[in-house]
Amino acid sequence: MEPIYITGAGVVSAIGLGKEATLAALLSGRTGIGEMRYLDSCHHELPVGEVPMSRNDLLHALTLSDDPSLTRNALIGRLALREALNEAHLTADKLNKVHFISATTVGGMDQRERFHDQESDCDSVYAQIATHHCGNCTEMIAEPFGRFAMLSTVSTACSSATNAIITAANMLRCGLADIVVAGGAECLTRFHLNGFNALMILDHEQCRPFDRDRAGLNLGEGAAYMVLENERSVKQRGVTPLARLSGYGNACDAFHQTASSPDGDGAYRAMQEALMTAQLAPADIDYINAHGTGTINNDASESHAIRRLFGTQLPPVSSTKSFTGHTTSASGSIEAVICLLALQHQFLPPNINWHTPMDDGITPVTDIHPLRRLRHILSNAFGFGGNDSAIILSA
C-alpha cells in the first residue's frame, strides 16, 4: 500500500502556540489547565485549558484589525494552519491542488453568544451571527492563505479531527488528491461549557485521567493541522517527511448518545482496524495516546478495550488531556501532533496528575523516558454516539 507522509504540522493549545512551545511544556510536565481568563462565564469554579491569548492577542499575532465576524475558532485555527503550511513549504501559489479538511462542532458559537441579546434585530447583526455554522469556520480559517482546491468540514463530536485525518488518508489512497491538510479547531464557549456541566462530567479540579479518584474532564480549546502527502508528491516537491500515517480505523458501537459501552466495543474495533490498515501486530505499538478524558465512564471503557486488544503486554499508555484539557473536536489532531513530537524527539508524553491505580484499569506512564525506541504510536479519539476512531503514526 502506498505510504502517506506527514510533511508539516501546526498546533495551538493551552500549553502554547506552536510545536516548540508544546514540546517544552510536555517535557517539563507543565499543564495549561487553570482558572478561566477569556471565556465570559460565571463558572469560574471550573478549570479550563484556554489558549493563553485574548482576542486582541490573537488578532495581533495574525496582524489583523478587528472584524466582528471573525470567530475565536477561526483565529486559533489560522495560527495552527499557518505553522503547518510553512513547515510543508506550501505557499499560496501551490494551494490550488491542496485540499483542506477541518473539523469543529461549536463552530462560531462564541460570536453567536455575543450577539444573542440582539437577535431580535437580526438584520443588523446578521454578518456576525451567520458565522455560527461549522462550514463558515472552515472557510474563515482557510481564507487568508490562498485558494485551496477543496474545503470540507467534519463534525463527529470528539472524534472529528481524527476523522478529518482519516478522510484525508482515504482521499490520498483513492487518488482523489496528492496533498491534503487535515485537522480541527475548537474554541471554548458558554454553550460548550454549560452543556458539559449539565452532563455532570466536569471536574472542579485539574483532571486525573485513569486515576481511581478521577471526577471528570476539564474542557480545553485549540487547533492542529497536519499536511498529508503521497509519495509521488513528496518526491516531486523535494520535501522531507516528518513521519508516516500508517494506519487508521473508525467504528461505531451506537451504545448510547454520550456514554461509551462497558466493553469498549467501538474503541476496540477502531484500534483493531488501525492495526490491520498499518499491517502491524499489537506488539508493534510502542506507545498509546489514549482518549483518556478523566471521566468515570470513558477511562473504564477505554481500559477494557485496550486490554482486550493488547492482552497483558500493554505498551506505555497516557492521556495528554491532563495538559491541554479536552479540546473536543480538535483533540484528535492536537494529540496527533503530540504523537508526532514524541516520535521525533523520542519521549513518552506523561499522564500528569495521576496518583492512584484504577480497579481493572490502565496504569498510565508518568516517566517521559521510553524503554525502547518509539517507532509506531497509536492515538485514540472517541466521540459521542460511539463514533470511535484511531490512527497510527510511524517513524
XYZ file of C-alpha atoms in Angstrom:
395
model
C 0.000 0.000 0.000
C 1.354 3.430 -0.950
C 2.692 5.315 2.077
C 1.102 8.500 3.388
C 3.647 11.001 4.624
C 3.293 13.855 7.100
C 5.254 16.813 5.747
C 4.075 19.619 8.023
C 2.208 20.175 11.274
C 0.959 23.063 13.367
C -0.626 23.225 16.811
C -2.085 25.733 19.264
C -3.447 24.778 22.678
C -3.443 25.744 26.338
C 0.215 24.684 26.627
C 1.401 27.076 23.970
C 1.499 28.471 20.468
C 3.329 26.171 18.059
C 5.177 22.873 18.226
C 8.241 24.237 20.030
C 6.207 25.587 22.958
C 4.104 22.415 23.011
C 7.199 20.224 23.206
C 8.692 22.311 26.031
C 5.502 22.007 28.094
C 5.268 18.252 27.565
C 8.897 17.665 28.533
C 8.613 19.827 31.655
C 5.229 18.441 32.732
C 3.606 21.885 32.663
C -0.172 21.834 32.336
C -2.160 24.576 30.647
C -5.273 23.949 32.733
C -6.268 26.627 35.215
C -8.855 29.265 36.087
C -10.617 30.717 33.056
C -9.404 34.115 31.877
C -11.003 34.755 28.493
C -14.343 32.931 28.391
C -17.205 35.164 29.548
C -18.783 32.767 32.045
C -19.823 32.866 35.687
C -18.487 29.328 36.219
C -15.012 30.201 37.420
C -15.111 27.169 39.694
C -14.477 25.007 36.606
C -10.829 24.777 35.441
C -10.308 25.029 31.688
C -7.494 24.761 29.182
C -7.605 28.070 27.322
C -5.248 29.141 24.574
C -3.247 31.760 26.533
C -4.214 34.651 24.250
C -7.018 37.188 24.322
C -8.914 38.115 21.177
C -6.641 41.141 20.781
C -3.565 38.939 21.236
C -4.793 36.601 18.505
C -5.519 39.484 16.137
C -2.058 40.923 16.797
C -0.361 37.556 16.192
C -2.120 37.357 12.831
C -1.575 41.079 12.042
C -5.321 41.667 11.711
C -7.604 44.534 12.607
C -10.738 43.553 14.495
C -13.594 42.203 12.415
C -16.691 41.231 14.434
C -17.436 38.350 12.079
C -14.117 36.645 12.892
C -14.613 33.944 15.494
C -12.108 32.805 18.107
C -12.296 29.399 16.475
C -11.119 30.822 13.155
C -8.313 32.853 14.739
C -6.947 29.854 16.650
C -7.285 27.689 13.546
C -5.366 30.164 11.400
C -2.393 30.104 13.752
C -2.167 26.304 13.586
C -2.717 26.177 9.830
C -0.045 28.817 9.236
C 2.553 26.729 11.064
C 1.603 23.548 9.190
C 1.710 25.190 5.748
C 5.003 26.918 6.480
C 6.679 23.703 7.590
C 5.446 21.884 4.484
C 6.616 24.752 2.214
C 3.115 25.254 0.833
C 2.705 28.826 -0.353
C -0.414 30.450 -1.806
C 0.567 29.667 -5.399
C 0.629 25.919 -4.598
C -2.702 25.630 -2.797
C -4.866 25.208 -5.899
C -4.023 21.494 -5.792
C -4.194 21.148 -1.988
C -7.377 20.015 -0.217
C -8.302 21.300 3.242
C -10.456 19.325 5.694
C -11.208 20.951 9.037
C -13.218 19.655 11.982
C -15.305 21.528 14.518
C -18.511 21.188 16.487
C -19.081 24.563 18.167
C -18.111 26.489 15.020
C -18.645 30.203 15.611
C -20.827 29.828 18.697
C -18.618 32.284 20.614
C -19.749 35.126 18.337
C -23.348 33.923 18.333
C -23.313 34.233 22.125
C -22.000 37.802 21.960
C -24.969 38.884 19.856
C -27.611 36.717 21.500
C -29.470 39.639 23.024
C -29.611 41.435 19.666
C -31.016 38.571 17.597
C -34.493 40.098 17.623
C -32.949 42.641 15.252
C -31.399 40.019 13.002
C -30.690 42.287 10.041
C -28.266 44.467 11.992
C -26.212 41.551 13.339
C -26.624 39.058 10.509
C -22.977 39.268 9.397
C -21.892 38.256 12.877
C -24.379 35.501 13.679
C -24.034 33.979 10.208
C -20.534 32.847 11.184
C -22.046 30.342 13.599
C -22.051 27.487 11.079
C -19.232 24.947 11.086
C -18.633 25.344 7.358
C -18.162 29.103 7.783
C -15.454 28.365 10.318
C -13.516 26.239 7.814
C -13.819 28.995 5.196
C -12.580 31.669 7.624
C -9.577 29.561 8.664
C -8.568 28.909 5.061
C -9.329 32.319 3.521
C -6.085 34.273 4.154
C -3.758 31.560 2.844
C -4.982 31.313 -0.716
C -7.415 29.309 -2.807
C -7.487 25.621 -1.823
C -8.659 23.001 -4.317
C -11.438 21.961 -1.947
C -12.746 22.800 1.514
C -14.637 20.300 3.627
C -15.868 20.228 7.216
C -16.184 17.215 9.528
C -18.281 17.195 12.691
C -18.481 13.927 14.657
C -18.058 15.340 18.176
C -14.793 14.397 19.887
C -13.565 12.168 17.055
C -13.987 14.954 14.476
C -10.354 15.910 13.853
C -9.228 12.284 13.723
C -11.992 11.590 11.208
C -10.794 14.572 9.179
C -7.354 12.930 9.077
C -8.909 9.578 8.110
C -10.935 11.266 5.358
C -7.726 12.831 4.059
C -5.983 9.451 4.085
C -8.826 7.871 2.110
C -8.653 10.666 -0.466
C -4.921 10.097 -0.898
C -5.276 6.319 -1.112
C -8.118 6.616 -3.658
C -6.141 9.001 -5.861
C -8.514 11.920 -5.284
C -5.715 14.161 -4.033
C -1.932 14.362 -3.733
C -1.848 16.689 -0.707
C -4.499 17.139 1.972
C -4.263 19.344 5.053
C -6.430 17.912 7.815
C -7.201 18.557 11.472
C -9.554 20.628 13.557
C -10.190 23.745 15.616
C -12.395 24.301 18.643
C -12.784 27.274 20.967
C -14.463 27.396 24.348
C -17.968 28.827 24.532
C -20.632 29.138 27.204
C -22.776 26.724 25.184
C -19.886 24.277 25.248
C -19.112 24.650 28.955
C -22.715 24.670 30.152
C -23.597 21.647 28.059
C -20.845 19.502 29.551
C -21.604 20.895 33.001
C -25.233 19.807 32.582
C -23.974 16.290 31.897
C -22.173 16.488 35.271
C -18.865 15.257 33.841
C -16.669 18.320 34.522
C -14.046 18.086 37.273
C -13.760 21.047 39.665
C -10.043 20.300 39.953
C -7.424 19.508 37.314
C -8.462 16.296 35.587
C -6.842 12.974 36.505
C -7.190 10.524 33.616
C -7.059 6.846 34.624
C -6.879 7.714 38.330
C -9.095 5.823 40.760
C -10.358 9.150 42.139
C -10.981 10.813 38.760
C -14.042 13.054 38.766
C -14.471 14.186 35.163
C -12.843 16.205 32.424
C -11.629 19.774 32.003
C -12.675 21.421 28.763
C -9.977 22.941 26.589
C -9.591 24.709 23.261
C -7.082 24.701 20.466
C -6.333 23.693 16.901
C -3.947 21.482 14.981
C -3.402 20.516 11.360
C -1.180 18.032 9.560
C -0.137 18.087 5.921
C -0.605 14.605 4.458
C 1.029 13.803 1.163
C 1.519 10.833 -1.136
C 4.938 9.567 -2.145
C 4.802 10.947 -5.673
C 4.127 14.460 -4.404
C 6.856 14.232 -1.760
C 9.406 13.313 -4.428
C 8.219 15.954 -6.894
C 8.352 18.722 -4.282
C 11.597 17.509 -2.718
C 10.308 17.812 0.843
C 11.457 15.745 3.810
C 8.736 13.718 5.549
C 8.404 14.019 9.314
C 6.630 10.675 9.788
C 4.050 8.395 8.178
C 0.349 7.973 8.788
C 0.481 4.197 8.591
C -2.889 3.103 9.946
C -6.388 4.311 10.714
C -9.754 2.928 11.732
C -13.271 4.093 12.565
C -16.113 2.152 14.186
C -19.373 2.935 15.944
C -20.875 0.853 18.736
C -24.035 3.050 18.864
C -24.354 2.170 22.545
C -25.593 5.491 23.944
C -25.923 9.158 22.990
C -22.977 10.143 25.211
C -21.635 7.136 27.147
C -19.060 4.611 25.937
C -20.069 0.963 26.034
C -18.805 -1.007 29.066
C -16.838 -3.423 26.864
C -15.412 -0.623 24.712
C -16.523 -2.392 21.535
C -16.315 0.645 19.245
C -12.896 1.607 20.601
C -11.661 -1.979 20.264
C -12.814 -2.239 16.654
C -11.336 1.147 15.694
C -7.927 0.232 17.135
C -8.091 -3.210 15.531
C -8.855 -1.688 12.124
C -5.976 0.796 12.502
C -3.572 -2.086 13.159
C -4.898 -4.020 10.159
C -4.546 -0.984 7.874
C -0.970 -0.486 9.058
C -0.255 -4.226 8.775
C 1.028 -4.208 12.347
C 0.534 -6.502 15.326
C -0.367 -5.180 18.801
C 3.209 -5.899 19.927
C 4.498 -3.404 17.336
C 2.853 -0.436 19.084
C 5.357 1.409 21.277
C 3.003 3.948 22.876
C -0.730 4.665 23.029
C -2.009 8.210 23.331
C -5.351 7.388 24.921
C -8.558 9.352 24.568
C -8.407 9.412 28.379
C -10.923 12.112 29.269
C -10.818 11.570 33.037
C -14.494 10.624 33.251
C -15.560 7.539 35.161
C -17.144 6.004 32.055
C -14.543 6.736 29.364
C -11.462 5.617 31.267
C -13.030 2.346 32.371
C -14.352 1.598 28.862
C -11.095 2.527 27.135
C -9.057 0.498 29.617
C -11.223 -2.523 28.838
C -10.859 -2.028 25.066
C -7.065 -1.660 25.265
C -6.753 -4.775 27.426
C -8.985 -6.725 25.000
C -6.675 -5.877 22.112
C -3.244 -5.880 23.751
C -3.717 -8.514 26.453
C -1.162 -8.491 29.245
C 1.609 -6.993 27.085
C 0.484 -3.381 27.228
C 2.634 -0.682 25.665
C 3.033 2.578 27.605
C -0.275 4.469 27.732
C -1.058 8.058 28.728
C -3.621 10.800 28.264
C -2.352 14.261 27.382
C -5.699 15.852 28.211
C -4.179 16.482 31.635
C -2.044 19.078 29.780
C -4.455 20.624 27.284
C -7.893 19.841 28.653
C -10.368 18.054 26.404
C -10.371 20.105 23.220
C -13.339 18.079 21.901
C -13.465 18.267 18.087
C -9.818 19.392 17.849
C -8.477 16.823 20.313
C -7.642 14.150 17.734
C -5.395 16.419 15.677
C -3.790 18.131 18.680
C -2.920 14.728 20.106
C -1.727 13.521 16.687
C 0.790 16.386 16.661
C 1.810 15.465 20.214
C 2.411 11.904 18.983
C 4.437 13.283 16.082
C 6.613 15.205 18.566
C 7.019 12.035 20.648
C 8.267 10.170 17.564
C 10.629 12.943 16.529
C 12.102 13.539 19.988
C 11.768 10.020 21.421
C 9.894 10.690 24.649
C 6.695 9.494 26.299
C 4.142 12.248 26.990
C 3.416 11.726 30.697
C -0.009 11.346 32.320
C 0.260 14.161 34.862
C -1.989 14.403 37.950
C -2.200 10.591 38.190
C -1.762 9.111 41.687
C -3.854 6.004 42.404
C -4.445 2.956 40.146
C -7.970 2.212 38.965
C -9.535 -1.148 39.673
C -9.011 -3.209 36.485
C -7.822 -0.109 34.655
C -4.782 1.169 32.826
C -1.778 2.333 34.840
C -0.546 5.245 32.709
C 3.056 6.314 32.257
C 4.378 9.240 34.266
C 8.039 8.954 33.167
C 8.971 10.571 29.855
C 11.808 8.143 29.100
C 10.827 5.221 26.835
C 12.232 1.764 27.479
C 12.600 1.121 23.745
C 12.758 3.210 20.609
C 9.401 4.640 19.556
C 8.548 3.507 16.022
C 4.746 3.186 15.985
C 2.281 5.241 18.048
C -1.465 4.656 18.319
C -3.694 7.665 19.038
C -7.357 7.296 20.058
C -10.286 9.711 19.706
C -13.790 8.710 20.752
C -16.945 10.733 20.127
C -20.485 10.953 21.450
C -22.797 8.401 19.917
C -19.968 5.856 19.918
C -18.184 7.268 16.842
C -14.707 5.963 17.688
C -11.512 6.463 15.704
C -7.853 5.543 15.945
C -4.780 6.382 13.887
C -1.207 5.122 13.889
C 1.810 7.347 13.267
C 5.064 5.650 12.321
C 8.659 6.808 12.104
